[in-house]
Coordinates of C-alpha atoms in Angstrom, one line a residue:
M1 CA -49.5 32.2 -8.9
R2 CA -49.1 28.5 -8.9
D3 CA -45.8 28.7 -7.0
S4 CA -47.5 30.5 -4.1
V5 CA -49.7 27.5 -3.3
M6 CA -48.0 25.1 -0.9
D7 CA -49.3 21.9 0.6
L8 CA -48.1 21.5 4.1
F9 CA -48.2 17.7 3.9
D10 CA -46.5 17.4 0.5
P11 CA -42.8 16.4 1.2
R12 CA -41.8 17.9 -2.2
T13 CA -42.7 21.4 -0.9
A14 CA -41.6 20.9 2.7
V15 CA -37.9 20.4 1.9
M16 CA -35.8 22.9 3.9
D17 CA -32.2 24.0 3.4
S18 CA -31.0 26.5 6.0
D19 CA -28.1 27.5 3.9
N20 CA -30.1 28.4 0.9
S21 CA -29.2 32.1 0.7
S22 CA -29.4 32.5 -3.1
P23 CA -31.3 35.7 -3.9
T24 CA -32.9 33.9 -6.9
R25 CA -34.7 31.4 -4.8
S26 CA -37.7 31.9 -2.5
P27 CA -37.1 31.8 1.2
N28 CA -37.4 28.5 3.1
P29 CA -40.9 27.9 4.3
D30 CA -41.5 28.7 7.9
F31 CA -43.8 26.2 9.6
A32 CA -43.0 27.3 13.2
F33 CA -46.7 28.0 13.7
A34 CA -47.4 24.3 13.2
F35 CA -44.9 22.9 15.7
N36 CA -46.6 20.8 18.4
D37 CA -50.0 21.9 17.2
S38 CA -52.6 19.1 16.8
N39 CA -54.4 21.1 14.1
F40 CA -51.5 20.7 11.7
S41 CA -50.2 17.4 12.8
D42 CA -50.9 13.8 12.0
R43 CA -48.7 11.9 14.5
V44 CA -47.8 12.0 18.2
L45 CA -44.2 11.6 19.1
R46 CA -43.5 10.1 22.5
I47 CA -40.0 10.8 23.7
E48 CA -38.9 8.6 26.6
I49 CA -35.9 10.0 28.4
V50 CA -33.5 7.7 30.2
S51 CA -30.7 8.5 32.5
D52 CA -27.2 8.6 31.1
S53 CA -25.8 5.4 32.4
L54 CA -22.0 5.3 32.4
E55 CA -22.0 1.7 33.5
T56 CA -23.5 0.4 30.2
Q57 CA -20.7 1.5 27.9
P58 CA -16.9 1.8 28.2
E59 CA -15.8 5.4 28.9
S60 CA -14.3 5.7 25.4
Q61 CA -17.8 5.2 23.9
V62 CA -19.8 7.4 26.2
C63 CA -20.0 10.6 24.0
H64 CA -23.6 11.6 23.8
T65 CA -22.7 15.3 23.9
V66 CA -19.8 17.4 22.7
A67 CA -18.8 18.0 26.4
D68 CA -18.2 14.2 26.7
W69 CA -16.2 14.3 23.5
A70 CA -14.2 17.4 24.5
R71 CA -13.3 15.8 27.9
K72 CA -12.1 12.7 26.3
S73 CA -10.0 14.6 23.7
K74 CA -8.5 16.9 26.4
R75 CA -7.5 14.0 28.6
H76 CA -5.7 12.4 25.6
R77 CA -3.8 15.7 24.8
G78 CA -3.0 16.1 28.5
D79 CA -1.4 12.7 28.6
V80 CA 0.8 13.6 25.7
A81 CA 1.8 16.9 27.3
K82 CA 3.3 14.9 30.2
M83 CA 5.6 12.9 27.9
E84 CA 9.3 14.0 27.8
N85 CA 10.1 16.3 25.0
A86 CA 13.4 14.9 24.1
L87 CA 14.0 16.4 20.6
D88 CA 14.3 20.0 19.5
I89 CA 13.0 21.2 16.2
N90 CA 15.9 23.7 15.8
T91 CA 18.9 21.4 16.2
H92 CA 20.8 23.3 13.6
P93 CA 23.5 25.7 15.0
E94 CA 23.1 29.3 13.8
E95 CA 25.8 30.8 11.7
Q96 CA 26.7 34.5 11.3
I97 CA 27.0 35.1 7.6
L98 CA 27.1 38.6 6.2
D99 CA 25.3 39.8 9.3
S100 CA 22.5 37.3 8.6
Q101 CA 21.5 34.0 10.1
Q102 CA 21.2 30.9 8.0
P103 CA 21.0 27.5 9.8
D104 CA 22.8 24.4 8.9
I105 CA 19.8 22.5 7.6
D106 CA 21.6 19.2 7.3
D107 CA 21.9 18.1 10.9
D108 CA 19.7 15.3 12.3
V109 CA 16.8 15.9 14.6
G110 CA 16.7 13.5 16.7
D111 CA -8.6 7.7 13.3
E112 CA -10.7 7.6 15.8
N113 CA -13.5 5.1 15.0
H114 CA -17.0 6.3 15.7
D115 CA -19.4 3.7 17.2
E116 CA -22.8 4.2 15.7
E117 CA -25.3 4.6 18.5
E118 CA -28.5 2.7 18.2
I119 CA -31.7 4.8 18.2
R120 CA -34.2 3.0 20.2
L121 CA -37.8 2.7 18.9
I122 CA -40.5 1.4 21.1
E123 CA -43.5 -0.3 19.4
E124 CA -46.7 0.9 20.9
S125 CA -50.2 -0.4 20.2
P126 CA -52.9 2.2 19.1
S127 CA -54.8 1.4 22.3
A128 CA -51.9 2.3 24.5
K129 CA -53.0 5.9 24.4
T130 CA -56.7 6.2 25.1
A131 CA -56.6 9.9 25.5
G132 CA -55.4 10.5 21.9
D133 CA -54.4 14.0 21.2
D134 CA -55.1 15.1 24.7
A135 CA -52.1 13.1 25.8
A136 CA -49.9 15.1 23.5
N137 CA -47.9 18.2 24.4
S138 CA -47.5 17.0 28.0
D139 CA -44.8 15.8 30.3
D140 CA -46.0 12.5 31.6
S141 CA -43.1 12.0 34.0
N142 CA -43.2 12.6 37.7
G143 CA -39.4 12.7 37.7
S144 CA -38.9 9.2 39.2
E145 CA -37.2 6.4 37.3
D146 CA -39.2 3.3 36.5
S147 CA -37.9 -0.3 36.0
S148 CA -37.0 0.5 32.3
G149 CA -34.8 3.4 33.3
V150 CA -37.2 6.1 31.9
I151 CA -37.0 9.2 34.1
R152 CA -39.2 11.5 32.0
V153 CA -41.6 11.3 29.0
K154 CA -42.4 14.1 26.5
T155 CA -45.1 13.9 23.9
L156 CA -45.3 16.2 20.9
H157 CA -47.7 16.7 18.0
I158 CA -45.7 16.3 14.8
S159 CA -46.2 16.5 11.0
S160 CA -44.8 13.4 9.4
P161 CA -44.4 15.0 6.0
I162 CA -42.3 17.9 7.4
L163 CA -40.1 15.5 9.4
A164 CA -39.8 13.1 6.5
A165 CA -38.9 15.9 4.1
N166 CA -36.0 17.0 6.3
S167 CA -34.7 13.7 7.6
P168 CA -34.2 10.3 5.9
F169 CA -34.4 8.8 9.4
F170 CA -37.9 10.0 10.0
K171 CA -38.9 9.3 6.3
K172 CA -37.9 5.6 6.8
L173 CA -39.7 5.5 10.1
F174 CA -43.0 6.7 8.6
S175 CA -42.9 4.9 5.3
N176 CA -40.9 1.6 5.5
G177 CA -43.8 -0.6 6.4
M178 CA -42.8 -1.0 10.0
M179 CA -45.5 -1.1 12.6
E180 CA -44.6 2.4 13.6
S181 CA -45.5 3.7 10.1
E182 CA -49.1 2.6 10.6
Q183 CA -49.5 4.0 14.1
R184 CA -50.4 7.4 15.2
H185 CA -48.2 7.3 18.2
V186 CA -44.4 6.7 17.7
T187 CA -42.0 6.4 20.6
L188 CA -38.3 7.4 20.7
R189 CA -36.0 6.6 23.6
I190 CA -33.1 8.9 24.2
N191 CA -30.5 9.7 26.8
A192 CA -31.2 12.7 29.1
S193 CA -28.1 14.5 27.7
E194 CA -29.6 14.3 24.2
E195 CA -32.9 15.9 25.1
A196 CA -32.0 19.6 24.4
A197 CA -30.4 18.8 21.1
L198 CA -33.3 16.7 19.9
M199 CA -35.8 19.4 20.8
E200 CA -33.7 21.9 18.9
I201 CA -33.7 19.7 15.8
L202 CA -37.4 19.1 15.9
N203 CA -38.0 22.8 16.2
F204 CA -35.5 23.5 13.4
M205 CA -37.3 21.3 10.9
Y206 CA -40.3 23.5 11.3
S207 CA -38.8 27.0 11.7
N208 CA -35.3 26.8 10.2
T209 CA -34.0 28.5 13.4
L210 CA -32.0 27.4 16.5
S211 CA -32.0 29.0 19.9
A212 CA -28.5 27.8 20.6
T213 CA -25.9 30.5 19.8
T214 CA -22.7 29.2 21.5
A215 CA -20.3 26.5 20.4
P216 CA -21.0 23.7 23.0
P217 CA -24.8 23.5 22.4
L218 CA -24.4 24.0 18.7
L219 CA -22.0 21.1 18.6
D220 CA -24.5 19.0 20.5
V221 CA -27.1 19.8 17.9
L222 CA -24.6 19.1 15.1
M223 CA -23.9 15.6 16.5
A224 CA -27.6 14.9 17.0
A225 CA -28.5 16.2 13.5
D226 CA -26.0 13.7 12.1
K227 CA -27.6 11.0 14.2
Y228 CA -31.1 11.8 12.9
E229 CA -29.9 12.6 9.4
V230 CA -31.0 16.2 9.3
D231 CA -28.5 17.6 6.7
S232 CA -30.1 21.1 6.6
C233 CA -29.6 21.5 10.3
M234 CA -26.0 20.3 10.0
R235 CA -25.3 22.9 7.4
H236 CA -26.9 25.6 9.6
C237 CA -24.9 24.5 12.6
S238 CA -21.7 24.5 10.5
R239 CA -22.4 28.0 9.3
L240 CA -23.1 29.4 12.8
L241 CA -20.0 27.7 14.2
R242 CA -17.9 29.2 11.4
N243 CA -19.2 32.7 12.3
L244 CA -18.0 32.3 15.9
P245 CA -14.5 33.4 16.9
M246 CA -12.1 30.5 16.2
T247 CA -9.6 29.3 18.9
T248 CA -7.1 26.6 19.0
E249 CA -9.3 24.5 21.3
S250 CA -12.4 25.0 19.2
A251 CA -10.5 24.2 16.0
L252 CA -9.1 21.0 17.5
L253 CA -12.6 20.1 18.8
Y254 CA -14.1 20.5 15.3
L255 CA -11.4 18.2 13.8
D256 CA -11.9 15.6 16.6
L257 CA -15.7 15.1 16.1
P258 CA -17.0 11.6 15.5
T259 CA -16.0 10.1 12.1
S260 CA -19.5 10.1 10.8
V261 CA -19.9 13.8 11.5
L262 CA -16.5 14.7 9.9
M263 CA -17.4 12.8 6.8
A264 CA -20.6 14.7 6.3
E265 CA -20.5 17.1 3.3
A266 CA -22.3 19.7 5.4
V267 CA -19.5 19.8 7.9
Q268 CA -16.7 20.2 5.4
P269 CA -16.7 24.0 5.4
L270 CA -16.3 24.0 9.2
T271 CA -13.4 21.5 9.2
D272 CA -11.8 23.4 6.4
A273 CA -12.0 26.6 8.4
A274 CA -10.5 24.9 11.4
K275 CA -7.6 23.5 9.4
Q276 CA -7.0 27.0 7.9
F277 CA -7.0 28.6 11.3
L278 CA -4.4 26.1 12.7
A279 CA -2.3 26.4 9.6
A280 CA -2.2 30.2 9.8
R281 CA -1.6 30.3 13.6
Y282 CA 1.3 27.8 13.5
K283 CA 2.8 28.5 10.1
D284 CA 6.1 29.3 11.9
I285 CA 6.4 26.1 13.9
S286 CA 9.7 27.1 15.4
K287 CA 8.0 29.9 17.4
F288 CA 5.5 27.5 19.0
Q289 CA 7.6 24.4 19.6
D290 CA 6.2 23.5 23.1
E291 CA 2.6 24.2 22.0
V292 CA 2.7 22.4 18.7
I293 CA 4.4 19.3 20.0
N294 CA 1.4 18.7 22.2
L295 CA -1.2 19.0 19.5
P296 CA -3.2 15.9 18.4
L297 CA -2.7 14.2 15.1
A298 CA -5.6 16.0 13.4
G299 CA -4.0 19.3 14.3
I300 CA -0.6 18.3 13.0
E301 CA -2.1 17.1 9.7
A302 CA -3.8 20.5 9.3
I303 CA -0.5 22.3 9.8
M304 CA 1.7 20.1 7.7
S305 CA -0.8 20.2 4.8
S306 CA -0.4 24.0 4.4
D307 CA 1.6 25.5 1.5
D308 CA 2.5 28.5 3.7
L309 CA 4.7 26.8 6.4
Q310 CA 7.5 29.2 7.3
L311 CA 10.3 26.7 7.8
A312 CA 13.8 26.7 6.4
S313 CA 13.1 23.8 4.0
E314 CA 11.2 20.6 3.6
D315 CA 14.0 18.9 5.5
A316 CA 12.8 20.8 8.6
V317 CA 9.2 19.6 7.9
Y318 CA 10.5 16.0 7.8
D319 CA 12.5 16.6 11.1
F320 CA 9.4 18.0 12.8
A321 CA 7.3 15.0 11.7
L322 CA 9.8 12.6 13.2
K323 CA 10.0 14.6 16.4
W324 CA 6.2 14.8 16.9
T325 CA 5.8 11.1 16.1
R326 CA 8.5 10.0 18.5
A327 CA 7.0 12.1 21.2
H328 CA 3.5 10.6 20.8
Y329 CA 4.2 7.0 19.8
Q330 CA 6.7 4.9 21.8
K331 CA 6.5 1.7 19.7
P332 CA 8.4 1.6 16.4
E333 CA 5.6 -0.2 14.7
E334 CA 3.2 2.5 15.7
R335 CA 5.5 5.2 14.4
R336 CA 5.8 3.4 11.1
E337 CA 2.0 3.2 10.8
I338 CA 1.4 6.8 11.6
L339 CA 4.2 8.1 9.3
G340 CA 3.3 5.6 6.5
T341 CA -0.4 6.2 6.4
R342 CA -1.0 9.7 7.9
L343 CA 1.9 12.2 8.3
G344 CA 4.0 10.8 5.5
R345 CA 1.4 12.1 3.0
Y346 CA 2.1 15.7 4.0
I347 CA 5.9 15.5 3.8
R348 CA 6.9 16.8 0.3
F349 CA 9.9 14.5 -0.3
P350 CA 10.6 15.9 -3.8
Y351 CA 11.7 19.2 -2.2
M352 CA 14.0 17.6 0.4
T353 CA 17.7 17.7 -0.1
C354 CA 19.4 14.5 -1.5
R355 CA 21.5 14.2 1.7
K356 CA 18.3 14.1 3.8
L357 CA 16.6 11.7 1.4
K358 CA 19.5 9.3 2.0
K359 CA 18.7 9.4 5.7
V360 CA 15.1 8.6 5.0
L361 CA 16.1 5.3 3.5
G362 CA 18.0 4.4 6.7
C363 CA 15.4 5.7 9.2
N364 CA 13.8 2.9 11.2
D365 CA 10.7 5.0 11.8
F366 CA 9.6 4.5 8.2
D367 CA 8.5 1.3 6.6
H368 CA 11.2 0.2 4.2
D369 CA 8.9 -0.1 1.2
F370 CA 7.3 3.3 1.9
A371 CA 10.7 5.0 2.3
T372 CA 12.0 3.5 -1.0
K373 CA 8.9 4.6 -2.9
V374 CA 8.9 8.2 -1.7
V375 CA 12.6 8.6 -2.2
L376 CA 12.5 7.2 -5.8
D377 CA 9.6 9.4 -6.5
A378 CA 11.5 12.4 -5.2
L379 CA 14.6 11.7 -7.2
F380 CA 12.6 11.2 -10.5
F381 CA 10.9 14.6 -9.8
K382 CA 14.2 16.3 -9.3
A383 CA 15.5 14.8 -12.6
E384 CA 12.6 16.4 -14.5
S385 CA 13.0 19.7 -16.4
P386 CA 11.6 22.8 -14.6
H387 CA 8.8 23.1 -17.1
R388 CA 7.7 19.5 -16.5
Q389 CA 8.0 20.0 -12.7
R390 CA 5.6 23.0 -12.9
I391 CA 3.1 20.9 -14.9
M392 CA 3.3 18.1 -12.3
A393 CA 2.7 20.6 -9.5
V394 CA -0.4 22.0 -11.3
E395 CA -1.7 18.5 -11.8
E396 CA -1.1 17.8 -8.1
T397 CA -3.1 20.7 -6.8
T398 CA -6.3 18.7 -7.4
R399 CA -5.2 16.0 -5.0
T400 CA -4.8 15.8 -1.3
S401 CA -1.1 15.0 -0.9
R402 CA 0.3 18.0 -2.9
R403 CA 3.7 16.4 -2.8
Y404 CA 4.9 18.3 -5.9
V405 CA 3.7 21.7 -4.8
E406 CA 6.5 23.9 -3.4
R407 CA 5.9 25.6 -0.1
T408 CA 7.1 29.1 0.7
Y409 CA 10.3 28.0 2.3
K410 CA 12.6 30.4 4.1
Y411 CA 15.5 29.0 2.1
R412 CA 15.0 28.4 -1.6
P413 CA 15.5 24.9 -3.1
V414 CA 18.5 24.3 -5.4
K415 CA 19.4 21.7 -7.9
V416 CA 22.9 20.3 -7.5
I417 CA 25.1 18.2 -9.8
E418 CA 28.2 16.8 -8.1
F419 CA 31.5 15.5 -9.7
E420 CA 34.3 13.7 -7.9
L421 CA 36.7 13.3 -10.9
P422 CA 38.9 14.7 -12.2
R423 CA 38.3 17.3 -9.5
Q424 CA 35.8 17.7 -6.8
Q425 CA 33.2 20.1 -8.3
C426 CA 29.5 20.9 -8.1
V427 CA 27.1 22.9 -10.3
V428 CA 24.3 24.6 -8.4
Y429 CA 21.1 25.9 -10.0
L430 CA 18.9 28.5 -8.2
D431 CA 15.6 29.8 -9.7
L432 CA 13.9 32.9 -8.2
K433 CA 10.5 34.1 -9.2
R434 CA 9.9 37.7 -10.2
D435 CA 7.7 38.3 -7.1
E436 CA 10.5 37.0 -4.9
C437 CA 12.9 39.5 -6.4
I438 CA 10.4 42.3 -6.1
N439 CA 10.1 41.6 -2.4
L440 CA 13.9 42.0 -2.0
F441 CA 13.7 45.8 -2.5
P442 CA 15.2 47.8 -0.9
S443 CA 17.5 45.8 1.3
G444 CA 16.2 42.2 1.4
R445 CA 18.0 38.9 1.1
V446 CA 16.9 35.4 0.2
Y447 CA 19.1 32.3 1.0
S448 CA 19.3 29.0 -0.8
Q449 CA 19.2 25.7 0.9
A450 CA 22.6 24.2 1.8
F451 CA 24.6 22.2 -0.7
H452 CA 27.9 20.4 -0.1
L453 CA 31.3 20.2 -1.7
G454 CA 34.1 18.2 -0.2
G455 CA 32.1 17.5 2.9
Q456 CA 31.6 21.3 3.5
G457 CA 28.3 23.1 3.5
F458 CA 27.8 26.1 1.2
F459 CA 24.8 28.3 0.3
L460 CA 23.9 31.1 -2.1
S461 CA 22.3 34.4 -1.1
A462 CA 20.6 36.9 -3.4
H463 CA 20.5 40.6 -2.3
C464 CA 19.1 43.9 -3.1
N465 CA 21.8 46.3 -2.1
M466 CA 23.5 49.5 -3.1
D467 CA 26.3 49.5 -5.6
Q468 CA 29.9 50.2 -4.6
Q469 CA 29.4 53.9 -4.9
S470 CA 26.1 53.7 -3.1
S471 CA 24.5 55.6 -6.0
F472 CA 21.7 53.1 -6.8
H473 CA 20.1 49.8 -5.9
C474 CA 21.2 46.7 -7.7
F475 CA 21.0 42.9 -7.6
G476 CA 23.8 41.0 -5.9
L477 CA 24.7 37.3 -5.6
F478 CA 27.0 35.8 -2.9
L479 CA 28.5 32.5 -2.1
G480 CA 28.8 31.6 1.6
M481 CA 30.3 28.7 3.6
Q482 CA 28.6 27.4 6.7
E483 CA 30.6 27.6 9.9
K484 CA 32.0 24.3 11.2
G485 CA 35.0 25.0 13.3
S486 CA 38.1 26.8 12.0
V487 CA 38.4 24.9 8.7
T488 CA 39.6 26.8 5.6
F489 CA 38.6 26.0 2.1
S490 CA 40.0 27.2 -1.2
V491 CA 37.4 27.3 -4.0
D492 CA 37.2 28.5 -7.7
Y493 CA 33.7 29.7 -8.4
E494 CA 31.7 31.2 -11.3
F495 CA 28.3 32.9 -11.4
A496 CA 26.1 32.7 -14.5
A497 CA 22.5 33.6 -15.5
R498 CA 20.3 32.8 -18.4
S499 CA 19.8 35.7 -20.7
K500 CA 17.7 36.7 -23.6
P501 CA 17.5 36.3 -26.6
T502 CA 19.4 32.9 -26.5
E503 CA 18.2 32.0 -23.1
E504 CA 21.5 30.3 -22.5
Y505 CA 23.6 30.7 -19.3
I506 CA 26.1 33.5 -19.7
S507 CA 29.0 33.9 -17.3
K508 CA 28.7 37.1 -15.1
Y509 CA 31.5 36.8 -12.6
E510 CA 34.2 34.4 -11.6
G511 CA 37.0 34.2 -9.1
N512 CA 38.6 32.2 -6.3
Y513 CA 38.4 32.5 -2.6
T514 CA 39.8 30.9 0.5
F515 CA 36.8 30.5 2.8
T516 CA 36.7 30.3 6.6
G517 CA 33.5 29.6 8.5
G518 CA 30.9 32.3 8.3
K519 CA 32.4 34.2 5.4
A520 CA 30.9 34.9 2.0
V521 CA 32.1 36.2 -1.3
G522 CA 30.2 37.6 -4.3
Y523 CA 29.3 40.5 -6.5
R524 CA 27.2 43.4 -5.4
N525 CA 26.0 44.2 -8.9
L526 CA 25.9 40.9 -10.7
F527 CA 24.4 42.3 -13.9
S528 CA 26.1 45.8 -13.9
I529 CA 22.7 47.6 -14.2
P530 CA 20.5 49.5 -11.7
W531 CA 17.7 47.6 -9.9
T532 CA 15.0 49.4 -12.0
S533 CA 16.6 48.1 -15.2
F534 CA 17.0 44.6 -13.8
M535 CA 13.3 44.5 -12.8
A536 CA 11.9 46.2 -15.9
E537 CA 9.3 44.4 -18.0
D538 CA 11.8 44.1 -20.9
S539 CA 14.5 42.7 -18.6
L540 CA 16.8 40.3 -20.3
Y541 CA 17.1 38.1 -17.2
F542 CA 13.5 37.0 -16.4
I543 CA 12.3 34.2 -18.7
N544 CA 8.7 33.4 -18.2
G545 CA 8.8 35.2 -14.9
I546 CA 11.8 33.2 -13.6
L547 CA 15.4 34.3 -12.9
H548 CA 17.7 31.4 -13.6
L549 CA 21.0 31.5 -11.7
R550 CA 23.9 29.1 -11.8
A551 CA 27.0 28.7 -9.6
E552 CA 30.0 26.4 -10.3
L553 CA 32.3 25.5 -7.5
T554 CA 35.6 23.6 -7.8
I555 CA 38.0 22.8 -5.0
K556 CA 41.4 24.2 -5.7
R557 CA 44.4 21.8 -5.4

């Protein structure tokens, strides 16, 4: 029964972790009965409360409570909202192709530092309190302000081992050889706005509970717990806040807390939840253009870091990053700083089209060295084999940039090899995962990103459709031309797919066609088999779960 014996004044047994929910561990000790009780205390804590003086600090630094922090953040976002929204995320004209819409994705689109607050300690001689314990547990203030600015005084009986076990701040206070460590009476001076949060923290270190249940007071406690280094209370606040309904405003507030709070390990689950909420809410940025353009930097980073953005391609992510940066930062050097050190990390340049990468090199909003580096990195990635690309993507998942990890784009990336001589020709490679093909049934379509031949934009589209006699479903592949005026274009084309057992590309269909804008040509049953055979486990066309398609286009003379 040795484990059942606990010394109240032994810091080793007084350590409390409010998030310790493991069923294999004993519950956290509850010392609520000892809070502010002279029978179980060895010190008297005198709390001097001073008025919150706005004259003593610049407005940007007066953030004693989350209300102050929220007001400052909202003012900043409100200023941004008034700026002219000169660019549109969807600048690409819509095209009608096979009764579907596929945008021309080639067109142009047009850290807060936390100031550490000093915690004021007042040295007090043992003779200053002649009444001893009788002075404790009282409010010595009559409500008036003295010459030192103190408007109220609270005194509490405290157990130094309990506080020291929960807070490195109090541990240093009681054991670092300072005069306070040898005195029975210790004085803290705080601002009036911090009083409620400090009392919550002191009570928590005894009882592992908080009376606060809503976000504003919990955030005040969280910030105070960071200030007084009570990690267990920070974890408890983080868990309670995660259990509250998340909103855009609350998520942004969690991401905009002081830097020291954001860096705390105990707060990471809360900030992760806030990022996930924003990423899920705004995954289709095009539906929330006016709302998203006014979000602060932390919110934009959360959205752009997501793998599940529902945009046409990475080109659209790049265009959005430029649009947001130009709306929030008027000076070119500021835009280069933000894109080079913050947002640029979340643009997955290896999945941008080569035509768009060329524009990155000429964009004045990017630092030249940064642009050169990311473009070269993207081109080297594109030159790798698919197998090597998948390995690089897996290795990247352990990092923060995730630049080699492919998002769930609306339009599938393609690899393109272009030839100018002896004839203008391009070879296009499109890979589709088995799951993507499964999702096409019974009448779905998936489009490729645009590629170009002779200055004209084309795209591939894979369909699940009925065969010519409408007797069964089958896999179809089509080639379409993006609409740009009344131009006509004569092209020889060939469709091929890798097939077992050789795993070489085998020609499936070829022909020639004179395109006009918005038209498409292809084959409704590319493999001449029903959908069930195409998707079967022993299908000849899925190699390691990937369908490899190839299209060759040549301009007719």
